[in-house]
PDB file of C-alpha atoms in Angstrom:
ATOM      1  CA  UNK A  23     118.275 193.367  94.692  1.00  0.00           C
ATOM      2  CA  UNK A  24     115.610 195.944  95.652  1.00  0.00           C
ATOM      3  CA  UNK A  25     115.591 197.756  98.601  1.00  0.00           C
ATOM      4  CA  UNK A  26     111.928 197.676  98.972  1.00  0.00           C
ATOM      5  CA  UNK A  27     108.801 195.851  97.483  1.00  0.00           C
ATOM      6  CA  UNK A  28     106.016 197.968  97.877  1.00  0.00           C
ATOM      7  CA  UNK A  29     106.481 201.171 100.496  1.00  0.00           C
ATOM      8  CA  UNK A  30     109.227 199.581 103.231  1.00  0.00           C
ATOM      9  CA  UNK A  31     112.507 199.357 102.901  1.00  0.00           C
ATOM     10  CA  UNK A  32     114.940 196.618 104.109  1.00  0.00           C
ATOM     11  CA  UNK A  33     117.365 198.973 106.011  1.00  0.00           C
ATOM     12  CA  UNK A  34     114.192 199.697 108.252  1.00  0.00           C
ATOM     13  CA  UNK A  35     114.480 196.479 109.859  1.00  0.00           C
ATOM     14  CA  UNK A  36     117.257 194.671 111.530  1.00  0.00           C
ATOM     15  CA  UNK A  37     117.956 190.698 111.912  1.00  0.00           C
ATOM     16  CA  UNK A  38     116.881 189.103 114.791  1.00  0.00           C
ATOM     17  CA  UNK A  39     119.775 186.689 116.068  1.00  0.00           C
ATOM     18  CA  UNK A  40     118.892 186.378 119.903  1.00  0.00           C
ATOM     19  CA  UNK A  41     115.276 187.052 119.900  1.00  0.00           C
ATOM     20  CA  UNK A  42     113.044 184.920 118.141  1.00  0.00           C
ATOM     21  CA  UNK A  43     112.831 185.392 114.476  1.00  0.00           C
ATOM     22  CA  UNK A  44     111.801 188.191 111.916  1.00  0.00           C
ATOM     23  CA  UNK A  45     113.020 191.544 112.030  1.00  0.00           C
ATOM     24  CA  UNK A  46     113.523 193.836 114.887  1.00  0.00           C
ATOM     25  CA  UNK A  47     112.968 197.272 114.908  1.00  0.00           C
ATOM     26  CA  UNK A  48     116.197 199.450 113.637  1.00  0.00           C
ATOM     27  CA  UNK A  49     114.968 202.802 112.534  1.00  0.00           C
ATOM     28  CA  UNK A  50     111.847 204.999 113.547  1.00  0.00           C
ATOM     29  CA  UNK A  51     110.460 204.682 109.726  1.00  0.00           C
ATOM     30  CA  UNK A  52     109.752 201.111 110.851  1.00  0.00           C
ATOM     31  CA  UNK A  53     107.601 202.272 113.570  1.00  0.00           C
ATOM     32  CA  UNK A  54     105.661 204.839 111.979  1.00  0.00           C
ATOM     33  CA  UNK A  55     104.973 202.711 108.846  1.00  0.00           C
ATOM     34  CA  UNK A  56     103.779 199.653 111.255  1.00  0.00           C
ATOM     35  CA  UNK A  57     101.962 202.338 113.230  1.00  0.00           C
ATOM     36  CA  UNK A  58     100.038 203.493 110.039  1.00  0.00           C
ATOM     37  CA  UNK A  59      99.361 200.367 108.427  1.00  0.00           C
ATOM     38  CA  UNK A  60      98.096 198.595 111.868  1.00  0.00           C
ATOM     39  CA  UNK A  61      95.914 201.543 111.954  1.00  0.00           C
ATOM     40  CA  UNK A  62      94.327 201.903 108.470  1.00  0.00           C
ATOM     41  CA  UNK A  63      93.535 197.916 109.028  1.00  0.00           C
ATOM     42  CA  UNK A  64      91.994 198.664 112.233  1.00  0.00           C
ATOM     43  CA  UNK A  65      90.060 201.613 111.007  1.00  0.00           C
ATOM     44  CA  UNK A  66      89.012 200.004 107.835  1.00  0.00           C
ATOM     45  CA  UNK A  67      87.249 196.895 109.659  1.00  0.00           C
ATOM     46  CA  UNK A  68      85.412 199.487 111.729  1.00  0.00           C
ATOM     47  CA  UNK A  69      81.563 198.397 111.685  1.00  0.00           C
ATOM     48  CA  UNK A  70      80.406 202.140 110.723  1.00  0.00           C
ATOM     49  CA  UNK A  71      83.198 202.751 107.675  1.00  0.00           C
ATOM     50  CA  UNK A  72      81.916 199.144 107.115  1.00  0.00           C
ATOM     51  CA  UNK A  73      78.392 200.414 106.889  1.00  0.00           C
ATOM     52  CA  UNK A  74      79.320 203.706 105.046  1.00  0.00           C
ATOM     53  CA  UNK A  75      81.217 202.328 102.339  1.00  0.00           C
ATOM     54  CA  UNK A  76      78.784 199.197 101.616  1.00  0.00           C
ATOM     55  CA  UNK A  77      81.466 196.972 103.109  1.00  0.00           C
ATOM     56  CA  UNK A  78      84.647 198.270 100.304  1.00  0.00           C
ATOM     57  CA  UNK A  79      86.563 199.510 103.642  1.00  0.00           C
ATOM     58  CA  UNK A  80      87.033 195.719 104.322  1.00  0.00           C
ATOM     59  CA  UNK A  81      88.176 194.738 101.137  1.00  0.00           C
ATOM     60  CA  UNK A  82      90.435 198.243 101.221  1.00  0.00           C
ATOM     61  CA  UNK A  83      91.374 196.468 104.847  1.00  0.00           C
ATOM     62  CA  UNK A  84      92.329 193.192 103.238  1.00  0.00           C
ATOM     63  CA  UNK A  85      94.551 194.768 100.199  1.00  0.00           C
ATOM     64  CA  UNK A  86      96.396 196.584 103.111  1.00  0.00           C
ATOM     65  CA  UNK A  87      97.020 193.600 104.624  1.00  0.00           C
ATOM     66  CA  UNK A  88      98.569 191.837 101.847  1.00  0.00           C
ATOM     67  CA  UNK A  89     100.901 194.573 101.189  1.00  0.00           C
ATOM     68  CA  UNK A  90     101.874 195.070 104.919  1.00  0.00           C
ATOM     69  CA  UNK A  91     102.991 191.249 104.809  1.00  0.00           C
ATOM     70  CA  UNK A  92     104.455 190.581 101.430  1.00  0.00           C
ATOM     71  CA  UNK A  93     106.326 194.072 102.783  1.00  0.00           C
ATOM     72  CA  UNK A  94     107.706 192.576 105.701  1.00  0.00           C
ATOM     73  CA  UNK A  95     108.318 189.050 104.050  1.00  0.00           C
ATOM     74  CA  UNK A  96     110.498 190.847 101.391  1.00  0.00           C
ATOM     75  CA  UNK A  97     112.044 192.762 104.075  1.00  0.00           C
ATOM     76  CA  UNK A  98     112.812 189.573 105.657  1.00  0.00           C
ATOM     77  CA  UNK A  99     113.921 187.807 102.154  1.00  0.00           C
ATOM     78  CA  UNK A 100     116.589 190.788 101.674  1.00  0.00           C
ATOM     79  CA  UNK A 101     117.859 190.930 104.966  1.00  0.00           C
ATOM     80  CA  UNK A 102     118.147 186.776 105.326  1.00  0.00           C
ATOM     81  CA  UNK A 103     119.602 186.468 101.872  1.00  0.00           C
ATOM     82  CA  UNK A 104     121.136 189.604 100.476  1.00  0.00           C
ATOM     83  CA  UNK A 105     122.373 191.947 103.787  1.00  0.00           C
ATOM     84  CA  UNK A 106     124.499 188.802 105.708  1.00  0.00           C
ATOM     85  CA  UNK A 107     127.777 187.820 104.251  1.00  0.00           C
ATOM     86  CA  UNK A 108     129.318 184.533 104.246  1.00  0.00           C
ATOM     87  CA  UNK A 109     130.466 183.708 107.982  1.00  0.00           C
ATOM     88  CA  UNK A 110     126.451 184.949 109.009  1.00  0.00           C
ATOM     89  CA  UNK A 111     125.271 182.847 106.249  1.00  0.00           C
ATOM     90  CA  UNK A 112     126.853 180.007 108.181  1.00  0.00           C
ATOM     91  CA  UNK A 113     126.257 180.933 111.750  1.00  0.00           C
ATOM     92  CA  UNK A 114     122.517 181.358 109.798  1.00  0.00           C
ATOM     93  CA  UNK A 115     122.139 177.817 109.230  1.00  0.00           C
ATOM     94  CA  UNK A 116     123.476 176.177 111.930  1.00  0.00           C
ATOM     95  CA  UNK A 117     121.773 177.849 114.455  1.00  0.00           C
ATOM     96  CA  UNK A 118     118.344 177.517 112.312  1.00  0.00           C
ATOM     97  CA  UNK A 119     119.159 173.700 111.770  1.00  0.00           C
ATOM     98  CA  UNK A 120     119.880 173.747 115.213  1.00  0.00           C
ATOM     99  CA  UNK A 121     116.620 175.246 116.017  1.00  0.00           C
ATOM    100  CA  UNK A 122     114.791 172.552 113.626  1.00  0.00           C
ATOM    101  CA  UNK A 123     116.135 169.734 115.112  1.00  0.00           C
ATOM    102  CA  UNK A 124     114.939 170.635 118.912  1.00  0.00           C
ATOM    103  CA  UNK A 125     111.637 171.329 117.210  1.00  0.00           C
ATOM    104  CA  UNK A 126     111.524 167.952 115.868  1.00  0.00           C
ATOM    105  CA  UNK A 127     112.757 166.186 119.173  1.00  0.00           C
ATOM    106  CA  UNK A 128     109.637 167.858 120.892  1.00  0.00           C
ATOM    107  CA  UNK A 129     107.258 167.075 117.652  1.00  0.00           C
ATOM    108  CA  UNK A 130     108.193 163.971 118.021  1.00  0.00           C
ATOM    109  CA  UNK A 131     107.766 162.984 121.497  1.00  0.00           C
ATOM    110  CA  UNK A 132     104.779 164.844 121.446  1.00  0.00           C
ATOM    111  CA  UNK A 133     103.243 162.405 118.564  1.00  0.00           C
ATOM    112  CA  UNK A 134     104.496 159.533 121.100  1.00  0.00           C
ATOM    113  CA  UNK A 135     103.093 160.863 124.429  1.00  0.00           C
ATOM    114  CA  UNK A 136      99.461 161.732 122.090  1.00  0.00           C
ATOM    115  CA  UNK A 137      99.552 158.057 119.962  1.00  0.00           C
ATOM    116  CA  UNK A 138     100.420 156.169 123.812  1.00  0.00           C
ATOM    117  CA  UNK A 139      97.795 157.853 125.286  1.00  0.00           C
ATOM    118  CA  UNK A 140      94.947 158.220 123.035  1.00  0.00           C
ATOM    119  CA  UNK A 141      95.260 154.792 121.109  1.00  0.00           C
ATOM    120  CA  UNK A 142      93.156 152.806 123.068  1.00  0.00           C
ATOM    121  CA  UNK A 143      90.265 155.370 122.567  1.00  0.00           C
ATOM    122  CA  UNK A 144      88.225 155.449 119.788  1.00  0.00           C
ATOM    123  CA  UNK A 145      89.501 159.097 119.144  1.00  0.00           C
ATOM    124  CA  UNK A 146      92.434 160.086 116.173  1.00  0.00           C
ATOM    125  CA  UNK A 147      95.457 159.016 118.000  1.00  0.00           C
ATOM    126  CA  UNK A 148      97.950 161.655 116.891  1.00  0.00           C
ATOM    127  CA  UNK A 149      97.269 165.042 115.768  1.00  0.00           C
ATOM    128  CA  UNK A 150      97.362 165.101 111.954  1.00  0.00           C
ATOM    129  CA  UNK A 151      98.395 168.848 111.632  1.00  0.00           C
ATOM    130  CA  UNK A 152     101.864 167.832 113.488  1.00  0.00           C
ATOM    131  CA  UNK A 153     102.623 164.510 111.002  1.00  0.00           C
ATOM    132  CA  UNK A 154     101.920 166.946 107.824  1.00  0.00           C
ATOM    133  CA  UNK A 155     104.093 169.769 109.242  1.00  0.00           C
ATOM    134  CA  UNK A 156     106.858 167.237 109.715  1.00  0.00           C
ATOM    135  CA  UNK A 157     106.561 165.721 106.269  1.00  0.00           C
ATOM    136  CA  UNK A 158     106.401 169.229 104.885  1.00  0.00           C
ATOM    137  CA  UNK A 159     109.630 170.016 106.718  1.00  0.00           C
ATOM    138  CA  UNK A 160     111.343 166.162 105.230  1.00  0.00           C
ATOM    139  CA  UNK A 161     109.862 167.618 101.798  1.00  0.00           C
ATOM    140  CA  UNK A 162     111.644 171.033 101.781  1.00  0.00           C
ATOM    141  CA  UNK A 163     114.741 169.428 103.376  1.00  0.00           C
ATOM    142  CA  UNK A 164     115.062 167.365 100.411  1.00  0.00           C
ATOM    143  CA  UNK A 165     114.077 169.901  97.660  1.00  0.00           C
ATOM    144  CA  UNK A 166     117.169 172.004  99.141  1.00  0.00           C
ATOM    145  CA  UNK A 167     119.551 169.466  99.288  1.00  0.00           C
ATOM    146  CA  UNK A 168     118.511 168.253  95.898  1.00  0.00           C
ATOM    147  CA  UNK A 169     118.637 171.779  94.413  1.00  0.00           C
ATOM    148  CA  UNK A 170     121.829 172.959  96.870  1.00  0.00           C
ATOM    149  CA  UNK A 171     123.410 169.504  95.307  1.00  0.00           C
ATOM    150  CA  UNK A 172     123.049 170.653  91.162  1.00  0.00           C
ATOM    151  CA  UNK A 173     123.515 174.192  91.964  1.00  0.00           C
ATOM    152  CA  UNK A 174     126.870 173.817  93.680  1.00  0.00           C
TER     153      UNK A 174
ATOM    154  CA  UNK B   6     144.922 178.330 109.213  1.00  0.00           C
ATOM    155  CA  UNK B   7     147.147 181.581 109.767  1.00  0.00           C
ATOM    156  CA  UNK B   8     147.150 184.883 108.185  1.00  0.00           C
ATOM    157  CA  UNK B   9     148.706 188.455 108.394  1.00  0.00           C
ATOM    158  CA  UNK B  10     145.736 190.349 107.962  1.00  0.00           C
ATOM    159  CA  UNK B  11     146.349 192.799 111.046  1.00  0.00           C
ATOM    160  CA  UNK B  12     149.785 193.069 109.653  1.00  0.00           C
ATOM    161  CA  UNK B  13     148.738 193.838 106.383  1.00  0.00           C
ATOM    162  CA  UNK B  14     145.293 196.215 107.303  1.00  0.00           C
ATOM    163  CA  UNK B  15     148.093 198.124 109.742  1.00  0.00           C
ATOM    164  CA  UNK B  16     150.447 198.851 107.063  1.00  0.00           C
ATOM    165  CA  UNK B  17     147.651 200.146 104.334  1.00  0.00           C
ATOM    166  CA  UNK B  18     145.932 202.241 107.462  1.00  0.00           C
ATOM    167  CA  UNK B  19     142.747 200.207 107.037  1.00  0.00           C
ATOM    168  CA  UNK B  20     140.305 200.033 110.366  1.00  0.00           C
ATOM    169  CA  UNK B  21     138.799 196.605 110.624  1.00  0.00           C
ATOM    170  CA  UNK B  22     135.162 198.505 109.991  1.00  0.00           C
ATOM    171  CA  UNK B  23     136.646 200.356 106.551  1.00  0.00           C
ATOM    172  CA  UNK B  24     138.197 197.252 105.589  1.00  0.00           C
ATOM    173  CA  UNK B  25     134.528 195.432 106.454  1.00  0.00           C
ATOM    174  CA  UNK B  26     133.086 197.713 103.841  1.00  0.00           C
ATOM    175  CA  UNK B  27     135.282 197.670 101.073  1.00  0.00           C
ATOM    176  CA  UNK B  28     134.488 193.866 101.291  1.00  0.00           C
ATOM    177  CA  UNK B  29     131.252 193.859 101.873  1.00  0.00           C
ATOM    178  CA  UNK B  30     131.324 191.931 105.154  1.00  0.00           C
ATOM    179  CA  UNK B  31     130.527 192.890 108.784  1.00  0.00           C
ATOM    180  CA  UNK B  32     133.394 194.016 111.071  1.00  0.00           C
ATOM    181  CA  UNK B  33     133.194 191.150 113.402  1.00  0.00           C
ATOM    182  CA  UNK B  34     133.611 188.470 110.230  1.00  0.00           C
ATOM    183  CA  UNK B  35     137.015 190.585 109.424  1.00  0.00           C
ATOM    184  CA  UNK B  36     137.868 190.398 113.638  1.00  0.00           C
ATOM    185  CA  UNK B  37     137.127 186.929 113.570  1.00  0.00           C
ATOM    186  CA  UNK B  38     139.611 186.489 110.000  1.00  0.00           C
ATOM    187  CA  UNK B  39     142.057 188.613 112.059  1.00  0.00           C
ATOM    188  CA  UNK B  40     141.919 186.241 115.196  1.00  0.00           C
ATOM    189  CA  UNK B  41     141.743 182.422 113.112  1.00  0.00           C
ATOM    190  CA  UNK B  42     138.214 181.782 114.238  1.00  0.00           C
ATOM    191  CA  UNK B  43     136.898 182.122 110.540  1.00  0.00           C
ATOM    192  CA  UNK B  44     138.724 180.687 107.531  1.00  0.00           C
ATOM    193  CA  UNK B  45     136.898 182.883 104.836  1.00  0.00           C
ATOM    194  CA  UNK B  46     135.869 181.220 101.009  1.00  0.00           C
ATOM    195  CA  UNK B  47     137.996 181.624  98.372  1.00  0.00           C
ATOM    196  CA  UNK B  48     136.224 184.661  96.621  1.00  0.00           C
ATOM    197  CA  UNK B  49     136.720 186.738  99.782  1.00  0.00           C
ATOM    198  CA  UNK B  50     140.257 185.563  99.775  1.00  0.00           C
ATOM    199  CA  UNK B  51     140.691 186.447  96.404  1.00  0.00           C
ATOM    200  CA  UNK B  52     138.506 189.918  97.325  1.00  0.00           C
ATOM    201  CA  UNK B  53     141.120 190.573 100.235  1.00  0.00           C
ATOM    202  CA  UNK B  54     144.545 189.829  98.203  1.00  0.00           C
ATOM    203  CA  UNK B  55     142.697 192.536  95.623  1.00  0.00           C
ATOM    204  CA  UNK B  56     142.541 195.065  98.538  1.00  0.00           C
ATOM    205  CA  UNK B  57     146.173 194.855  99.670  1.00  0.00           C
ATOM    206  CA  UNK B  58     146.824 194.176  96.123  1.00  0.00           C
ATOM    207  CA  UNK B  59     148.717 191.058  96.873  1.00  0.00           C
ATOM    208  CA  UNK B  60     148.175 186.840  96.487  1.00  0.00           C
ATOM    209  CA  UNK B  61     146.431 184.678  98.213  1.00  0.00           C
ATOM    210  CA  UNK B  62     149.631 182.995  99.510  1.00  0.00           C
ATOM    211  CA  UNK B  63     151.009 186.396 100.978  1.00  0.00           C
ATOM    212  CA  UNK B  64     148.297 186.585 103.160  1.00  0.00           C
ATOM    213  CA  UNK B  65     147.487 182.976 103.871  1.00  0.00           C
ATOM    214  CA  UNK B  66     149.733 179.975 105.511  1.00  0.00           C
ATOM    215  CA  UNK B  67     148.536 176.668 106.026  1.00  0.00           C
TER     216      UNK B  67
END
């Protein structure tokens, strides 16, 4: 697998197990790349370089963005999927599935407390961005267990 | 699941952290071998009795 997609590589970051998710900062090459990237985007939605450059600075802005996040998101892929071996693979997924099913519980009683309160209005009872994450979740639960069940 | 890993990493002068990176695992999966808490998959089984050039059995009991 490659160590980097564009300009940062993997070893840069670290796994966060304790703290949220993503990567955590592990060397100072992370810090100065973030530094630089944050502040060509910053500089290049500036309203004069805007002006200067007949608005190119933003699209220049936008194309950094896009690498700065499929960076990290590769960064993220290797380090999930290539830099773990078997017994963090494990520990991986049950403390992710873990994760998802408190997220559900809460989802869920959340769609309760909003559909008990709100259905005798004439307003949308439950919010439909919560029932689409959900089925989105069912969806890639079953794609994975349907492609984790002919792949092994 | 018992094994003689310590036994075995003692007698070929292994630390747990050199014997983490010949196997491509992390230090604390080879502790946690060492101590029962972690029964590891047969490829890293096989991958260990290849280290201390050995079987499977030799280093396994069940």
């Amino acid at each position: 697998m490659k160590k980097r997609l564009f300009i940062a590589k993997s070893e840069w970051f670290g796994r966060r197990k304790y703290t949220w998710w993503g990567l955590s900062i592990k060397t100072w090459q992370w810090l100065v790349y973030s530094l630089f990237m944050v502040t060509t985007i910053i500089t290049s939605s500036s309203t004069y370089l805007i002006q200067a450059t007949n608005g190119y600075s933003q699209y220049f802005g936008m194309f950094v963005i896009f690498i700065f996040v499929l960076d990290i998101a590769y960064a993220m892929y290797v380090l999930y999927n290539d830099k773990i071996d078997e017994r963090e693979r494990l520990h991986e997924a049950i403390s992710e599935r873990n994760a998802l099913w408190w997220v559900i519980v809460v989802l869920s009683l959340w769609i309760i407390y909003q559909y008990y309160f709100n259905m005798s209005e004439w307003i949308q009872a439950v919010d439909p961005v919560i029932i689409i994450a959900l089925f989105i979740g069912l969806s890639i639960k079953a794609l994975a267990n349907y492609k984790l069940g002919k792949n092994n | 699941m018992k094994n003689k890993l310590k036994v075995l990493r003692a007698q070929h002068n292994f630390s747990q952290a050199s014997l983490a990176e010949k196997l491509d695992v992390s230090r604390q999966t080879i502790n946690a071998i060492e101590t029962g808490r972690y029964d590891p998959s047969l490829p890293l089984a096989f991958k260990l009795a290849e280290v201390f050039e050995t079987s499977i059995e030799n280093i396994f009991t069940y």
